[in-house]
Amino acid sequence: MIAPGEHIDYQQLAQQIKGWARELGFQQSGISDINLAAAGQHLNNWLNKKFHGSMAYMAKHGSARYHPEQLVPGTIRVISVRLDYMKTDLKPYEQLLENPQKAAISRYALGRDYHKVLRQKLKKLCTIIDQHAGEFGHRVFTDSAPVMEKALAEKAGLGWIGKHSNLINHQAGSYFFLGEIYTDLPLPVDQTASFHCGSCTQCIQDCPTQAIVAPFQVDARRCISYLTIENKGPIPLQFRQAMGNRIYGCDDCQVVCPWNKFTQHSAEPDFSPRHALDDTTLLELFNWDEATFLKRTEGSPIRRIGYQSWQRNLAVGLGNAHPTKEIIQSLKNRHSGASELVQEHINWALQQLTEVN
Ligand code: SF4
């Protein structure tokens, strides 16, 4: 604890913060300044091309997104943290994709909502800093506000932004969450991470909907993550077959990335799959009524999309499955009680299944 008037050794404090972050379970942390001019330019180009689709919030906060001091006055540094989420003994994603009756759910979403897990840890970290360095200006973020978390993490040395636009760490791959503390502490900054994609273009080639239209340029309107999570309207017909059985997010660009051979597995119990979501069938999930959906997705990020989007996505998945009597019957049974949006996707699925027959 620093006594009033006592000089703070910020170099030492930065090292202590990194040690406390590790004790709290973060795999890594780093510190950056708040100059996000290049990232801001990249964002504005992306917005001008309308690649954000219906995510109006991406444009809503104007320059505050790339000016942390506008979002939280007094901010001069950002502490970024990394928390791995990949669990061992999950059903391999590639095997799920090979079996069209199974549901492929992005692996970050199998367990407890990461926002809550990260926020609690970040708040604890702030309390410890406060106890040692005295009261300081800060605010924590976990993918919850207009924060350019990948650009900040890259500046803080946690990894580089790959051509698929996710952050990659050369010792841990890309399956991790990021969190930030905006602060007024004049901490020494870390070195920006260097770029190691080289000439590789695997993620661009293997994206099922060709959503990575150029290196670092993801057209969200084509991206299965956007289409199944952010998008509240119909899934455009042109992408339905390509969606396959991906019913919540998509991990393909990360699965093919060679850097993920360095994936580190998480010991965090909160990230263990709930309700065997890593190895379940589309039909089983489609048969959940709304009450079951709400109960089983309590505390899960999946709940945020709501039951309608859940059914919509599953109807598309079932339309791409091998036709069985049970699937066709279940789609028909759900039709009358479903919303107009879901009915249209059920009709599409039934058409797909009967055409195959
Ligand atoms: S697949 Fe290749 S190009 Fe894409 S992010 Fe990984 S290393 Fe970079």
Tab-separated table of C-alpha atoms and ligand atoms in Angstrom:
chain	number	residue	atom	x	y	z
A	1	MET	CA	0.000	0.000	0.000
A	2	ILE	CA	1.392	3.389	-1.001
A	3	ALA	CA	1.228	5.990	1.754
A	4	PRO	CA	-0.114	9.467	0.812
A	5	GLY	CA	2.660	11.496	-0.797
A	6	GLU	CA	4.812	8.434	-1.331
A	7	HIS	CA	6.403	8.092	-4.761
A	8	ILE	CA	4.926	5.341	-6.941
A	9	ASP	CA	7.363	3.263	-8.974
A	10	TYR	CA	5.191	2.681	-12.046
A	11	GLN	CA	7.688	0.272	-13.582
A	12	GLN	CA	7.376	-1.897	-10.506
A	13	LEU	CA	3.610	-1.429	-10.359
A	14	ALA	CA	3.269	-2.601	-13.975
A	15	GLN	CA	5.158	-5.796	-13.107
A	16	GLN	CA	3.019	-6.291	-10.012
A	17	ILE	CA	-0.181	-5.820	-12.027
A	18	LYS	CA	0.949	-8.545	-14.443
A	19	GLY	CA	1.689	-10.862	-11.528
A	20	TRP	CA	-1.706	-10.213	-9.906
A	21	ALA	CA	-3.420	-10.760	-13.257
A	22	ARG	CA	-1.746	-14.177	-13.534
A	23	GLU	CA	-2.785	-15.046	-9.972
A	24	LEU	CA	-6.377	-14.253	-10.911
A	25	GLY	CA	-6.185	-16.736	-13.779
A	26	PHE	CA	-5.423	-14.488	-16.760
A	27	GLN	CA	-2.817	-16.075	-18.991
A	28	GLN	CA	-1.296	-12.757	-19.984
A	29	SER	CA	-1.664	-9.025	-19.613
A	30	GLY	CA	-0.037	-6.019	-21.218
A	31	ILE	CA	-0.192	-2.246	-21.226
A	32	SER	CA	-0.665	0.159	-24.113
A	33	ASP	CA	-1.056	3.848	-24.714
A	34	ILE	CA	-4.301	5.096	-26.253
A	35	ASN	CA	-3.203	6.072	-29.752
A	36	LEU	CA	-5.558	4.089	-31.984
A	37	ALA	CA	-5.321	6.286	-35.082
A	38	ALA	CA	-4.526	3.412	-37.485
A	39	ALA	CA	-7.229	1.172	-36.011
A	40	GLY	CA	-9.720	4.031	-36.232
A	41	GLN	CA	-8.954	4.501	-39.913
A	42	HIS	CA	-9.377	0.776	-40.527
A	43	LEU	CA	-12.722	0.869	-38.698
A	44	ASN	CA	-13.985	3.824	-40.728
A	45	ASN	CA	-13.028	2.123	-44.013
A	46	TRP	CA	-14.880	-0.993	-42.871
A	47	LEU	CA	-17.956	1.022	-41.921
A	48	ASN	CA	-17.891	2.953	-45.210
A	49	LYS	CA	-18.035	-0.352	-47.066
A	50	LYS	CA	-21.115	-1.293	-44.989
A	51	PHE	CA	-19.364	-4.466	-43.849
A	52	HIS	CA	-20.968	-4.083	-40.415
A	53	GLY	CA	-24.425	-5.011	-41.753
A	54	SER	CA	-27.096	-4.287	-39.159
A	55	MET	CA	-24.606	-3.727	-36.307
A	56	ALA	CA	-25.463	-0.030	-36.095
A	57	TYR	CA	-23.751	0.136	-32.700
A	58	MET	CA	-20.400	-0.216	-34.480
A	59	ALA	CA	-20.892	3.275	-35.938
A	60	LYS	CA	-22.923	4.748	-33.103
A	61	HIS	CA	-20.205	5.992	-30.784
A	62	GLY	CA	-18.206	7.803	-33.448
A	63	SER	CA	-14.625	8.536	-32.542
A	64	ALA	CA	-15.019	7.416	-28.881
A	65	ARG	CA	-14.279	3.892	-30.065
A	66	TYR	CA	-10.755	4.841	-31.109
A	67	HIS	CA	-10.283	7.631	-28.591
A	68	PRO	CA	-10.385	5.928	-25.177
A	69	GLU	CA	-10.037	9.313	-23.471
A	70	GLN	CA	-13.372	10.353	-25.011
A	71	LEU	CA	-15.112	7.270	-23.684
A	72	VAL	CA	-13.583	7.545	-20.207
A	73	PRO	CA	-12.134	11.001	-19.586
A	74	GLY	CA	-8.715	10.897	-17.959
A	75	THR	CA	-7.682	7.605	-19.568
A	76	ILE	CA	-4.040	7.525	-20.615
A	77	ARG	CA	-3.291	3.776	-20.537
A	78	VAL	CA	-5.137	0.545	-21.176
A	79	ILE	CA	-4.338	-2.711	-19.407
A	80	SER	CA	-5.373	-5.602	-21.683
A	81	VAL	CA	-5.759	-9.163	-20.441
A	82	ARG	CA	-6.090	-12.541	-22.160
A	83	LEU	CA	-8.094	-15.485	-20.831
A	84	ASP	CA	-7.921	-18.810	-22.698
A	85	TYR	CA	-11.233	-20.622	-23.068
A	86	MET	CA	-10.589	-23.848	-24.979
A	87	LYS	CA	-11.315	-26.905	-22.839
A	88	THR	CA	-9.730	-30.310	-23.269
A	89	ASP	CA	-11.820	-33.336	-24.262
A	90	LEU	CA	-14.348	-31.405	-26.329
A	91	LYS	CA	-15.814	-33.226	-29.286
A	92	PRO	CA	-13.519	-32.059	-32.130
A	93	TYR	CA	-15.180	-29.301	-34.167
A	94	GLU	CA	-14.094	-30.902	-37.446
A	95	GLN	CA	-15.941	-34.091	-36.486
A	96	LEU	CA	-19.084	-32.113	-35.780
A	97	LEU	CA	-18.912	-30.510	-39.208
A	98	GLU	CA	-18.568	-33.948	-40.801
A	99	ASN	CA	-21.796	-35.147	-39.188
A	100	PRO	CA	-24.705	-33.056	-40.503
A	101	GLN	CA	-27.078	-34.329	-37.792
A	102	LYS	CA	-24.912	-32.745	-35.083
A	103	ALA	CA	-24.990	-29.113	-33.956
A	104	ALA	CA	-21.773	-27.114	-34.335
A	105	ILE	CA	-21.618	-24.315	-31.773
A	106	SER	CA	-18.699	-21.930	-31.587
A	107	ARG	CA	-16.546	-23.129	-28.730
A	108	TYR	CA	-16.367	-19.842	-26.898
A	109	ALA	CA	-20.113	-20.181	-26.247
A	110	LEU	CA	-20.290	-23.678	-24.761
A	111	GLY	CA	-19.917	-22.653	-21.121
A	112	ARG	CA	-20.763	-19.744	-18.859
A	113	ASP	CA	-21.089	-16.276	-20.339
A	114	TYR	CA	-17.517	-14.994	-20.611
A	115	HIS	CA	-18.587	-11.392	-19.986
A	116	LYS	CA	-19.414	-12.292	-16.393
A	117	VAL	CA	-16.305	-14.390	-15.821
A	118	LEU	CA	-13.964	-11.737	-17.183
A	119	ARG	CA	-15.673	-8.810	-15.517
A	120	GLN	CA	-15.447	-10.410	-12.074
A	121	LYS	CA	-11.747	-11.092	-12.495
A	122	LEU	CA	-11.042	-7.601	-13.856
A	123	LYS	CA	-12.888	-6.008	-10.950
A	124	LYS	CA	-10.838	-8.076	-8.516
A	125	LEU	CA	-7.675	-6.922	-10.266
A	126	CYS	CA	-8.760	-3.282	-9.901
A	127	THR	CA	-9.425	-3.817	-6.196
A	128	ILE	CA	-5.918	-5.209	-5.718
A	129	ILE	CA	-4.355	-2.316	-7.653
A	130	ASP	CA	-6.389	0.096	-5.583
A	131	GLN	CA	-5.210	-1.524	-2.332
A	132	HIS	CA	-1.577	-1.230	-3.358
A	133	ALA	CA	-1.382	1.976	-5.352
A	134	GLY	CA	-4.207	3.950	-3.810
A	135	GLU	CA	-7.400	5.058	-5.472
A	136	PHE	CA	-7.019	5.327	-9.229
A	137	GLY	CA	-9.270	6.236	-12.159
A	138	HIS	CA	-10.436	3.168	-14.046
A	139	ARG	CA	-13.235	1.382	-15.855
A	140	VAL	CA	-13.350	-2.255	-16.930
A	141	PHE	CA	-14.602	-3.569	-20.257
A	142	THR	CA	-15.382	-7.055	-21.498
A	143	ASP	CA	-16.562	-6.816	-25.084
A	144	SER	CA	-19.323	-4.657	-23.659
A	145	ALA	CA	-18.744	-1.131	-24.934
A	146	PRO	CA	-17.205	0.696	-27.888
A	147	VAL	CA	-13.683	-0.534	-27.214
A	148	MET	CA	-11.199	-1.613	-29.896
A	149	GLU	CA	-10.058	-4.557	-27.860
A	150	LYS	CA	-8.028	-6.334	-30.522
A	151	ALA	CA	-6.118	-3.226	-31.557
A	152	LEU	CA	-5.412	-2.419	-27.903
A	153	ALA	CA	-4.316	-5.979	-27.163
A	154	GLU	CA	-2.020	-5.928	-30.201
A	155	LYS	CA	-0.433	-2.715	-28.938
A	156	ALA	CA	-0.090	-4.284	-25.484
A	157	GLY	CA	1.870	-7.181	-27.011
A	158	LEU	CA	-0.756	-9.914	-26.491
A	159	GLY	CA	-0.770	-10.975	-30.129
A	160	TRP	CA	-1.227	-9.740	-33.668
A	161	ILE	CA	-4.429	-9.235	-35.631
A	162	GLY	CA	-4.504	-12.075	-38.153
A	163	LYS	CA	-5.877	-11.891	-41.675
A	164	HIS	CA	-9.174	-13.243	-40.308
A	165	SER	CA	-9.239	-10.217	-37.954
A	166	ASN	CA	-8.936	-12.233	-34.714
A	167	LEU	CA	-6.011	-11.812	-32.364
A	168	ILE	CA	-3.335	-14.532	-32.514
A	169	ASN	CA	-0.745	-15.218	-29.862
A	170	HIS	CA	2.322	-17.110	-31.045
A	171	GLN	CA	2.314	-19.281	-27.909
A	172	ALA	CA	-1.426	-19.755	-27.493
A	173	GLY	CA	-3.222	-19.487	-30.850
A	174	SER	CA	-6.466	-17.519	-30.900
A	175	TYR	CA	-8.971	-19.210	-28.592
A	176	PHE	CA	-9.045	-16.617	-25.841
A	177	PHE	CA	-11.143	-13.736	-24.570
A	178	LEU	CA	-9.897	-10.211	-24.082
A	179	GLY	CA	-10.727	-7.702	-21.384
A	180	GLU	CA	-9.533	-4.181	-20.680
A	181	ILE	CA	-9.014	-1.720	-17.870
A	182	TYR	CA	-8.975	1.910	-18.957
A	183	THR	CA	-6.886	3.791	-16.426
A	184	ASP	CA	-5.306	7.116	-15.578
A	185	LEU	CA	-2.176	5.472	-14.135
A	186	PRO	CA	0.943	6.506	-16.120
A	187	LEU	CA	2.213	2.937	-16.480
A	188	PRO	CA	5.066	2.037	-18.848
A	189	VAL	CA	3.755	0.564	-22.095
A	190	ASP	CA	4.632	-2.789	-23.679
A	191	GLN	CA	5.894	-3.394	-27.169
A	192	THR	CA	3.347	-3.898	-29.949
A	193	ALA	CA	3.176	-7.530	-31.102
A	194	SER	CA	4.743	-8.311	-34.463
A	195	PHE	CA	2.812	-9.846	-37.374
A	196	HIS	CA	3.296	-13.531	-38.151
A	197	CYS	CA	0.694	-14.567	-40.731
A	198	GLY	CA	3.361	-14.316	-43.421
A	199	SER	CA	2.127	-15.516	-46.818
A	200	CYS	CA	-0.518	-17.833	-45.329
A	201	THR	CA	-4.090	-17.292	-46.566
A	202	GLN	CA	-5.689	-20.453	-45.179
A	203	CYS	CA	-8.534	-18.701	-43.338
A	204	ILE	CA	-9.422	-16.653	-46.414
A	205	GLN	CA	-9.576	-19.778	-48.597
A	206	ASP	CA	-11.504	-21.947	-46.156
A	207	CYS	CA	-14.179	-19.538	-44.949
A	208	PRO	CA	-17.441	-21.330	-45.833
A	209	THR	CA	-19.120	-18.128	-47.049
A	210	GLN	CA	-16.051	-16.226	-48.337
A	211	ALA	CA	-16.620	-13.588	-45.695
A	212	ILE	CA	-12.931	-12.596	-45.497
A	213	VAL	CA	-13.065	-10.550	-48.656
A	214	ALA	CA	-9.435	-9.401	-48.308
A	215	PRO	CA	-6.805	-9.745	-45.579
A	216	PHE	CA	-8.135	-8.060	-42.401
A	217	GLN	CA	-11.455	-7.316	-44.113
A	218	VAL	CA	-14.372	-9.394	-42.880
A	219	ASP	CA	-17.683	-8.582	-44.503
A	220	ALA	CA	-19.916	-9.352	-41.530
A	221	ARG	CA	-22.928	-9.654	-43.843
A	222	ARG	CA	-21.396	-12.866	-45.178
A	223	CYS	CA	-19.966	-14.154	-41.881
A	224	ILE	CA	-21.786	-17.072	-40.225
A	225	SER	CA	-21.026	-15.655	-36.764
A	226	TYR	CA	-22.847	-12.467	-37.687
A	227	LEU	CA	-25.645	-14.238	-39.549
A	228	THR	CA	-26.449	-16.589	-36.659
A	229	ILE	CA	-25.885	-14.205	-33.722
A	230	GLU	CA	-26.099	-10.504	-34.562
A	231	ASN	CA	-28.530	-10.730	-37.457
A	232	LYS	CA	-32.139	-10.701	-36.300
A	233	GLY	CA	-33.737	-11.064	-39.741
A	234	PRO	CA	-33.808	-13.940	-42.181
A	235	ILE	CA	-30.618	-15.754	-43.082
A	236	PRO	CA	-30.058	-14.861	-46.734
A	237	LEU	CA	-30.835	-17.812	-49.007
A	238	GLN	CA	-27.403	-17.677	-50.619
A	239	PHE	CA	-25.723	-18.621	-47.307
A	240	ARG	CA	-28.081	-21.250	-45.936
A	241	GLN	CA	-26.476	-24.311	-47.475
A	242	ALA	CA	-22.995	-23.014	-46.709
A	243	MET	CA	-24.004	-22.665	-43.061
A	244	GLY	CA	-24.227	-26.449	-42.831
A	245	ASN	CA	-24.807	-27.359	-39.182
A	246	ARG	CA	-23.192	-24.208	-37.698
A	247	ILE	CA	-26.047	-22.940	-35.574
A	248	TYR	CA	-24.289	-20.481	-33.264
A	249	GLY	CA	-21.179	-18.751	-34.540
A	250	CYS	CA	-18.473	-20.338	-36.634
A	251	ASP	CA	-14.926	-21.380	-35.750
A	252	ASP	CA	-13.710	-22.365	-39.207
A	253	CYS	CA	-11.205	-19.551	-39.726
A	254	GLN	CA	-9.616	-20.355	-36.379
A	255	VAL	CA	-9.694	-24.125	-36.839
A	256	VAL	CA	-7.641	-23.913	-40.051
A	257	CYS	CA	-5.169	-21.374	-38.659
A	258	PRO	CA	-1.787	-23.072	-38.225
A	259	TRP	CA	-1.118	-21.046	-35.091
A	260	ASN	CA	-3.840	-22.913	-33.262
A	261	LYS	CA	-1.600	-25.919	-32.938
A	262	PHE	CA	-0.308	-23.902	-29.983
A	263	THR	CA	-3.742	-23.651	-28.358
A	264	GLN	CA	-3.526	-23.617	-24.568
A	265	HIS	CA	-6.279	-25.386	-22.691
A	266	SER	CA	-8.229	-23.614	-20.016
A	267	ALA	CA	-8.569	-24.845	-16.442
A	268	GLU	CA	-11.478	-22.441	-15.894
A	269	PRO	CA	-14.445	-24.587	-14.769
A	270	ASP	CA	-16.904	-21.938	-15.979
A	271	PHE	CA	-15.928	-22.610	-19.584
A	272	SER	CA	-16.820	-26.322	-19.490
A	273	PRO	CA	-19.665	-27.151	-21.873
A	274	ARG	CA	-23.132	-27.071	-20.395
A	275	HIS	CA	-25.825	-29.583	-21.353
A	276	ALA	CA	-23.308	-31.448	-23.563
A	277	LEU	CA	-23.521	-28.599	-26.077
A	278	ASP	CA	-20.239	-29.694	-27.624
A	279	ASP	CA	-21.770	-32.976	-28.794
A	280	THR	CA	-25.479	-32.848	-29.354
A	281	THR	CA	-27.856	-33.186	-32.279
A	282	LEU	CA	-29.678	-30.453	-34.126
A	283	LEU	CA	-32.924	-32.298	-33.577
A	284	GLU	CA	-32.513	-32.429	-29.822
A	285	LEU	CA	-31.895	-28.682	-29.666
A	286	PHE	CA	-34.712	-27.887	-32.074
A	287	ASN	CA	-37.100	-29.830	-29.856
A	288	TRP	CA	-36.426	-27.499	-26.901
A	289	ASP	CA	-39.500	-25.371	-26.253
A	290	GLU	CA	-38.969	-21.754	-25.237
A	291	ALA	CA	-39.059	-22.511	-21.495
A	292	THR	CA	-36.393	-25.188	-21.946
A	293	PHE	CA	-34.287	-22.822	-24.069
A	294	LEU	CA	-34.442	-20.142	-21.378
A	295	LYS	CA	-33.663	-22.591	-18.608
A	296	ARG	CA	-30.778	-24.339	-20.333
A	297	THR	CA	-29.144	-21.162	-21.593
A	298	GLU	CA	-29.292	-19.362	-18.259
A	299	GLY	CA	-25.901	-17.674	-17.732
A	300	SER	CA	-24.809	-18.654	-21.249
A	301	PRO	CA	-23.954	-16.243	-24.089
A	302	ILE	CA	-26.338	-18.217	-26.318
A	303	ARG	CA	-29.329	-16.822	-24.462
A	304	ARG	CA	-28.665	-13.367	-25.868
A	305	ILE	CA	-29.830	-14.325	-29.349
A	306	GLY	CA	-33.304	-15.272	-28.090
A	307	TYR	CA	-35.486	-18.245	-28.904
A	308	GLN	CA	-36.569	-17.024	-32.335
A	309	SER	CA	-33.015	-16.746	-33.710
A	310	TRP	CA	-32.165	-20.065	-32.045
A	311	GLN	CA	-35.035	-21.820	-33.866
A	312	ARG	CA	-34.240	-20.012	-37.115
A	313	ASN	CA	-30.637	-21.210	-37.020
A	314	LEU	CA	-31.612	-24.742	-36.102
A	315	ALA	CA	-34.190	-24.886	-38.894
A	316	VAL	CA	-31.422	-24.036	-41.374
A	317	GLY	CA	-29.163	-26.662	-39.786
A	318	LEU	CA	-31.915	-29.277	-40.062
A	319	GLY	CA	-32.499	-28.323	-43.692
A	320	ASN	CA	-28.864	-29.268	-44.288
A	321	ALA	CA	-29.075	-32.552	-42.330
A	322	HIS	CA	-29.710	-36.031	-43.698
A	323	PRO	CA	-33.487	-36.275	-43.969
A	324	THR	CA	-35.121	-38.531	-41.403
A	325	LYS	CA	-38.769	-39.058	-40.496
A	326	GLU	CA	-38.107	-37.562	-37.057
A	327	ILE	CA	-36.575	-34.378	-38.437
A	328	ILE	CA	-39.337	-33.809	-40.979
A	329	GLN	CA	-42.015	-34.479	-38.366
A	330	SER	CA	-40.397	-32.192	-35.832
A	331	LEU	CA	-40.140	-29.336	-38.353
A	332	LYS	CA	-43.810	-29.794	-39.228
A	333	ASN	CA	-44.830	-29.934	-35.557
A	334	ARG	CA	-43.064	-26.657	-34.763
A	335	HIS	CA	-44.433	-24.818	-37.790
A	336	SER	CA	-47.808	-23.648	-36.532
A	337	GLY	CA	-46.542	-22.230	-33.227
A	338	ALA	CA	-43.513	-20.533	-34.775
A	339	SER	CA	-43.087	-16.881	-35.741
A	340	GLU	CA	-43.381	-15.885	-39.387
A	341	LEU	CA	-39.595	-15.625	-39.620
A	342	VAL	CA	-39.059	-19.120	-38.248
A	343	GLN	CA	-41.886	-20.539	-40.374
A	344	GLU	CA	-40.134	-19.316	-43.503
A	345	HIS	CA	-36.918	-21.082	-42.423
A	346	ILE	CA	-38.848	-24.245	-41.575
A	347	ASN	CA	-40.447	-24.153	-45.034
A	348	TRP	CA	-37.007	-23.825	-46.584
A	349	ALA	CA	-35.720	-26.734	-44.524
A	350	LEU	CA	-38.645	-28.973	-45.461
A	351	GLN	CA	-38.134	-28.131	-49.095
A	352	GLN	CA	-34.440	-28.990	-48.850
A	353	LEU	CA	-35.147	-32.282	-47.129
A	354	THR	CA	-37.886	-33.403	-49.465
A	355	GLU	CA	-35.912	-32.335	-52.553
A	356	VAL	CA	-33.030	-34.536	-51.400
A	357	ASN	CA	-35.486	-37.418	-51.099
B	1	SF4	S1	-4.996	-18.892	-41.178
B	1	SF4	FE1	-3.056	-17.993	-41.868
B	1	SF4	S2	-3.634	-15.973	-42.690
B	1	SF4	FE2	-5.337	-16.693	-41.451
B	1	SF4	S3	-4.997	-15.789	-39.455
B	1	SF4	FE3	-4.056	-17.839	-39.408
B	1	SF4	S4	-1.905	-17.503	-40.014
B	1	SF4	FE4	-3.038	-15.650	-40.551
